[in-house]
PDB file of C-alpha atoms in Angstrom:
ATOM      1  CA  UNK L 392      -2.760  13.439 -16.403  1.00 78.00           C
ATOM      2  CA  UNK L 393       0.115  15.078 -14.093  1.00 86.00           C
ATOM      3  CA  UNK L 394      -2.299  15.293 -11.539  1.00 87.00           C
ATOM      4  CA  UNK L 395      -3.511  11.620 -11.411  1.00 88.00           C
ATOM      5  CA  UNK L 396      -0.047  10.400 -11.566  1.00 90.00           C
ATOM      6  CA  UNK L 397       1.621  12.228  -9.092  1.00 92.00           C
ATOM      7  CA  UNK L 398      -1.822  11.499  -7.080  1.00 94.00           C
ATOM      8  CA  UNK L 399      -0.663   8.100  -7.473  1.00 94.00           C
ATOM      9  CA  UNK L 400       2.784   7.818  -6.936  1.00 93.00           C
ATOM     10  CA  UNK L 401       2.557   9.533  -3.474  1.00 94.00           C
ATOM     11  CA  UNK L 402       0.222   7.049  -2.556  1.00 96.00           C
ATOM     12  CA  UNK L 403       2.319   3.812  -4.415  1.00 94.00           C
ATOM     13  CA  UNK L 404       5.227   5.575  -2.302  1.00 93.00           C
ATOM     14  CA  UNK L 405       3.716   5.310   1.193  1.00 95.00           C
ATOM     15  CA  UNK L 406       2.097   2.006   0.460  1.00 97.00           C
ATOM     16  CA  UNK L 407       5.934   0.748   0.356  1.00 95.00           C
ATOM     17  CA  UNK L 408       6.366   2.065   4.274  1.00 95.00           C
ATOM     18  CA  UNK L 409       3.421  -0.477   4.983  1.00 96.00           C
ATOM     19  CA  UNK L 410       5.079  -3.129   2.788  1.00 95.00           C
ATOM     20  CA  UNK L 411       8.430  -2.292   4.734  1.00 95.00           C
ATOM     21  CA  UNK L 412       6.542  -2.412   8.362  1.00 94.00           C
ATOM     22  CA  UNK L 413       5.267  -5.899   7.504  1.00 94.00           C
ATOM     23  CA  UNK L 414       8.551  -7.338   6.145  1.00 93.00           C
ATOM     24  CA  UNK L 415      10.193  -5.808   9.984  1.00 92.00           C
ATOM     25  CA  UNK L 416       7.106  -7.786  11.857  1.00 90.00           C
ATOM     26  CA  UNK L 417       7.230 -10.621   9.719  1.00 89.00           C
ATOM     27  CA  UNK L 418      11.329 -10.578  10.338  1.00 90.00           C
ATOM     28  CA  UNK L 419      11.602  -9.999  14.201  1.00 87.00           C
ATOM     29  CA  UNK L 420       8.647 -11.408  15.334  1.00 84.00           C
ATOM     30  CA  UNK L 421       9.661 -14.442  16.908  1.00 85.00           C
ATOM     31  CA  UNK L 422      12.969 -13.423  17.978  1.00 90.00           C
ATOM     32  CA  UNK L 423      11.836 -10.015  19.945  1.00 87.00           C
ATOM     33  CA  UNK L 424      10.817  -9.524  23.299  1.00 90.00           C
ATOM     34  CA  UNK L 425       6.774  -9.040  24.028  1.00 89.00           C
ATOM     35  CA  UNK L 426       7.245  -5.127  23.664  1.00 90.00           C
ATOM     36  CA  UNK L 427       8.937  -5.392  20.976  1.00 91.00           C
ATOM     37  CA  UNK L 428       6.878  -7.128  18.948  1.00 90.00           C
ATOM     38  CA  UNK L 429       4.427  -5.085  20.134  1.00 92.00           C
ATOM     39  CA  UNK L 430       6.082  -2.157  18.413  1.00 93.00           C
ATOM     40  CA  UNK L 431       6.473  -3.522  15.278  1.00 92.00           C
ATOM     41  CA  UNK L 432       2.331  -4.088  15.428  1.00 93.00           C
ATOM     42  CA  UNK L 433       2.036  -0.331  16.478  1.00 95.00           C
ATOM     43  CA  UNK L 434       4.690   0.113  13.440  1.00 96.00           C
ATOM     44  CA  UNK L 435       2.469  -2.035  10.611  1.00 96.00           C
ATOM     45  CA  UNK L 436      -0.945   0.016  12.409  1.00 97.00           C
ATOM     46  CA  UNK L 437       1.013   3.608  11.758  1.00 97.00           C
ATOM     47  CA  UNK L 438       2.327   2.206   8.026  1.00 97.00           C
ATOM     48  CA  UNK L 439      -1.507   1.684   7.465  1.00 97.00           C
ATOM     49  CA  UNK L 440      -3.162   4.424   8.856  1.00 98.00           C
ATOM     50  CA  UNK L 441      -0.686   6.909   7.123  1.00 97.00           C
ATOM     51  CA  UNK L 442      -1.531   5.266   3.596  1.00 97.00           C
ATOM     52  CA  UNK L 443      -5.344   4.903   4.100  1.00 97.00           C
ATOM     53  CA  UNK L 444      -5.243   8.967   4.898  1.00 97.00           C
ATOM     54  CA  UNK L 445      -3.176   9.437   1.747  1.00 96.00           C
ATOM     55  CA  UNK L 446      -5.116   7.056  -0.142  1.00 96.00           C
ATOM     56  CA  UNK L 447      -8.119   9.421   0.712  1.00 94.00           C
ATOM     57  CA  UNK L 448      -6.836  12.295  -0.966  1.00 94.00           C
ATOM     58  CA  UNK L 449      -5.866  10.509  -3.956  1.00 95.00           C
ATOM     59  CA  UNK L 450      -9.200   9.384  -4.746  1.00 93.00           C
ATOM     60  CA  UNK L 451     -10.009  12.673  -4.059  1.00 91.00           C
ATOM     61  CA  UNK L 452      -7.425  13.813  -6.753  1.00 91.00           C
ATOM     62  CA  UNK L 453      -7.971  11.060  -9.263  1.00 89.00           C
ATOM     63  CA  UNK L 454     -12.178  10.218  -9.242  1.00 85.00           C
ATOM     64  CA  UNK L 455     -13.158  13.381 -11.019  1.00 85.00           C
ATOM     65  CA  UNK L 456     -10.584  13.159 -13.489  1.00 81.00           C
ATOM     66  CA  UNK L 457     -11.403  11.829 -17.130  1.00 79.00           C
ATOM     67  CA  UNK L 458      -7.885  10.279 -17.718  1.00 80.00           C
ATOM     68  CA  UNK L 459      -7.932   7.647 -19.670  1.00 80.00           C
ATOM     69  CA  UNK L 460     -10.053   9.106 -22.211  1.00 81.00           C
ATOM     70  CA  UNK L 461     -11.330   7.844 -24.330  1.00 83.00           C
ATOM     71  CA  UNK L 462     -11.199   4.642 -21.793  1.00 80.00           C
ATOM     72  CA  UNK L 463     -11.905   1.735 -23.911  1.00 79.00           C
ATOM     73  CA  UNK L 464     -10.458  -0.844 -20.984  1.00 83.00           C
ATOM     74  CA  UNK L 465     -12.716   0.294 -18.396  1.00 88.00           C
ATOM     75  CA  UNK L 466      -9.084   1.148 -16.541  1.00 90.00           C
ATOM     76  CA  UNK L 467     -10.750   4.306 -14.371  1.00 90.00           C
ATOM     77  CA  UNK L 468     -13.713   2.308 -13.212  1.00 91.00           C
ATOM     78  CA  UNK L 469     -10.522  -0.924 -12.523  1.00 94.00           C
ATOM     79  CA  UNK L 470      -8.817   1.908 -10.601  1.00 94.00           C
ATOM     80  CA  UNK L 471     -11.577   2.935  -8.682  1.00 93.00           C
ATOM     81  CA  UNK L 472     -12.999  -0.400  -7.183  1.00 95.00           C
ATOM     82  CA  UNK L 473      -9.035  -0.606  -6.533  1.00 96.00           C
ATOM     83  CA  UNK L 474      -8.370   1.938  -4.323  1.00 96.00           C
ATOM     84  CA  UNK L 475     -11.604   1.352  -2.857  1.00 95.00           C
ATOM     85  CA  UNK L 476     -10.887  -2.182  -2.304  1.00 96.00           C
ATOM     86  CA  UNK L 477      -7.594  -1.010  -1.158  1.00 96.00           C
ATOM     87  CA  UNK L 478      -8.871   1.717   1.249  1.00 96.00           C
ATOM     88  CA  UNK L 479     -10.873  -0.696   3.286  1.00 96.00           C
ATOM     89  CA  UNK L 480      -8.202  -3.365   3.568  1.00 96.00           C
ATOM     90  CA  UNK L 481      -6.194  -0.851   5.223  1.00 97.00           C
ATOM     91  CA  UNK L 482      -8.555   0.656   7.537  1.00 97.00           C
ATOM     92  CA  UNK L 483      -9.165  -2.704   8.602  1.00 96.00           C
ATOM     93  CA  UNK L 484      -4.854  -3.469   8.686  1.00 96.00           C
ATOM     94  CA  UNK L 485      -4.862  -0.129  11.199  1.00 97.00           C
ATOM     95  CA  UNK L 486      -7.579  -1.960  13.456  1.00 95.00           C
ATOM     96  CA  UNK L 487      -5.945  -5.006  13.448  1.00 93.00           C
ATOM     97  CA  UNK L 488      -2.504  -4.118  14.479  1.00 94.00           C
ATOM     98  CA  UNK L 489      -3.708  -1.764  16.873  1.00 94.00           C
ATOM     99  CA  UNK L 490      -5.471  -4.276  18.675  1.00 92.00           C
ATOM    100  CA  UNK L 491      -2.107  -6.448  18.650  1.00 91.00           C
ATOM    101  CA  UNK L 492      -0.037  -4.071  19.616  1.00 91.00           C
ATOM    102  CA  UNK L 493      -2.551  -3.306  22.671  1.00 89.00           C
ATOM    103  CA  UNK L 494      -3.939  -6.532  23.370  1.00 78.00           C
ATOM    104  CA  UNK L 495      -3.447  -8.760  26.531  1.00 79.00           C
ATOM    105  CA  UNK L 496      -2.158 -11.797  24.398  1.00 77.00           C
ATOM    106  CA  UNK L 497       1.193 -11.649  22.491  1.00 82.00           C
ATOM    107  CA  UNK L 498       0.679 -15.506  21.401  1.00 84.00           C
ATOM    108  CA  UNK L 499      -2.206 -13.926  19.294  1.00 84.00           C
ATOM    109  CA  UNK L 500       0.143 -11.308  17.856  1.00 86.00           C
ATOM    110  CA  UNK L 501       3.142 -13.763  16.947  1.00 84.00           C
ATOM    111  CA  UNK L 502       0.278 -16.536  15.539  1.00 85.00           C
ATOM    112  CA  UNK L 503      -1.688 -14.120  13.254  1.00 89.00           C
ATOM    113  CA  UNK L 504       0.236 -10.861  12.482  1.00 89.00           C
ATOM    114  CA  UNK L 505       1.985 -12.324   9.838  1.00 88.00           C
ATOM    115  CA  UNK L 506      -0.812 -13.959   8.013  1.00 90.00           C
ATOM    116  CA  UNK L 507      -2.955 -10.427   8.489  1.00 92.00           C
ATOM    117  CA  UNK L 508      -0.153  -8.392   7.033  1.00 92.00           C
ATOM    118  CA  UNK L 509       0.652 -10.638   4.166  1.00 92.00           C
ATOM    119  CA  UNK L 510      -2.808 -10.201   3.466  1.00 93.00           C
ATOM    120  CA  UNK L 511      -2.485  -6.839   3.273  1.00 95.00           C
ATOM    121  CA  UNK L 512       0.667  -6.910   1.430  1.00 94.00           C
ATOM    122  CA  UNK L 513      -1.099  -8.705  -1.388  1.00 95.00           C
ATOM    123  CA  UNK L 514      -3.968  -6.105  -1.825  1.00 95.00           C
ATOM    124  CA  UNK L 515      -0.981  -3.889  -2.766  1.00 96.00           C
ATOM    125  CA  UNK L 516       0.218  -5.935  -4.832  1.00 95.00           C
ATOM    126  CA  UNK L 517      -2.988  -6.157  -6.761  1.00 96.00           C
ATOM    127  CA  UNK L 518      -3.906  -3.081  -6.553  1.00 95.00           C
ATOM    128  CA  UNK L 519      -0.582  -2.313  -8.077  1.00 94.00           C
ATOM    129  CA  UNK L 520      -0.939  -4.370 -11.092  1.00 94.00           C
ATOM    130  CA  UNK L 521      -4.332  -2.644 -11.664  1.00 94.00           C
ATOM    131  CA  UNK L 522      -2.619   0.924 -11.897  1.00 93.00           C
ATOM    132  CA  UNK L 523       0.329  -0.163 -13.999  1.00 92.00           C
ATOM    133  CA  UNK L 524      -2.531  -1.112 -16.238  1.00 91.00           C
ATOM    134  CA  UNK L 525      -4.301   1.937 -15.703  1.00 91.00           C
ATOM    135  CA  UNK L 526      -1.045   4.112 -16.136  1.00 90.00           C
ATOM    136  CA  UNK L 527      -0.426   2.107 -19.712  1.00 88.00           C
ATOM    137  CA  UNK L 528      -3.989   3.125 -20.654  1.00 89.00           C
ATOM    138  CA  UNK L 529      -3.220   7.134 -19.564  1.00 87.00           C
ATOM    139  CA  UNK L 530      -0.173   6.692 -21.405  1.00 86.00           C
ATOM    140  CA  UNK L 531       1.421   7.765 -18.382  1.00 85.00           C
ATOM    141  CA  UNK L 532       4.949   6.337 -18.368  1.00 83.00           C
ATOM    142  CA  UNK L 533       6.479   6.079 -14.956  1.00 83.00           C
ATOM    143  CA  UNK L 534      10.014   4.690 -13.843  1.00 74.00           C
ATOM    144  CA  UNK L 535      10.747   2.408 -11.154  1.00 71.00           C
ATOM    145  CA  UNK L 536      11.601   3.556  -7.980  1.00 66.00           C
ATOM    146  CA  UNK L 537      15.455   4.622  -7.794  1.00 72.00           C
ATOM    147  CA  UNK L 538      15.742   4.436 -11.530  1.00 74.00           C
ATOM    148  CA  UNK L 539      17.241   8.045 -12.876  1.00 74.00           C
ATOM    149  CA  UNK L 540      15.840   9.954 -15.098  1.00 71.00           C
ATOM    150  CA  UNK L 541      17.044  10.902 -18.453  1.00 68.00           C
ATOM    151  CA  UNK L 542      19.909   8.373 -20.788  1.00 65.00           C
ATOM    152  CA  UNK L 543      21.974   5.835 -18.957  1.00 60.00           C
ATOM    153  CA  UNK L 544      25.728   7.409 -19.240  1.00 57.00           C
ATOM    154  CA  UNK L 545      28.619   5.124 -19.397  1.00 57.00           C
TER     155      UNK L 545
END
């Protein structure tokens, strides 16, 4: 179970840099200069391409692994379409972006950026949902980011 989840919370970890990435584009996008905006695509491309390798070695980690178990739920076999799911929405994010931050037309950029990374912004979010249920099932108990560990003391 250690294993799986901290497997997982590397990879819920860098999938916040491409949620960060995306809120910058979707942010300074209109008001930044053609290079600029340009960066930020480079930015969301790096964000993605940094979480699809990570995302990699946690199915690596986690597939093999018989946690939940017994599984009643069906939570690994909800996991696994997830991160697959998940691992091909960010390949195609890195291809995307790329080709914005490269490409001759910055009107393309500031008209469809956004929409792309929300899109991609709300596979993590699903995919999220489906390993907080999967992390109830393990009866792996995880705190939110930033929270301490241990009592609250006053």
């Amino acid at each position: 179970r250690t294993r799986a989840r901290d497997a997982l919370l590397v990879l819920r970890d860098s999938l916040a840099s491409v949620n960060a990435a995306v809120a910058w584009l979707e942010r300074d996008l209109w008001s930044s200069s053609d290079p600029a905006a340009r960066g930020w695509a480079t930015r969301v491309s790096d964000a993605c391409a940094r979480s699809s390798r990570t995302l990699a070695g946690t199915q690596g980690v986690v597939s093999p692994l018989n946690v939940p178990s017994p599984d009643p739920g069906n939570r690994r076999p909800a996991l696994g379409a997830a991160l697959t799911t998940l691992h091909t929405e960010l390949d195609k994010c890195v291809g995307q972006f790329k080709e914005y931050a490269v490409g001759p037309n910055t009107s393309e950029l500031r008209s469809y950026a956004v929409s792309e990374g929300l899109k991609v912004g709300a596979r993590i979010h699903k995919y999220e949902s489906t390993l907080e249920r999967y992390f109830a099932a393990a009866g792996i108990h995880v705190r939110p980011l930033g929270v301490p560990q241990g009592p609250r003391v006053k």
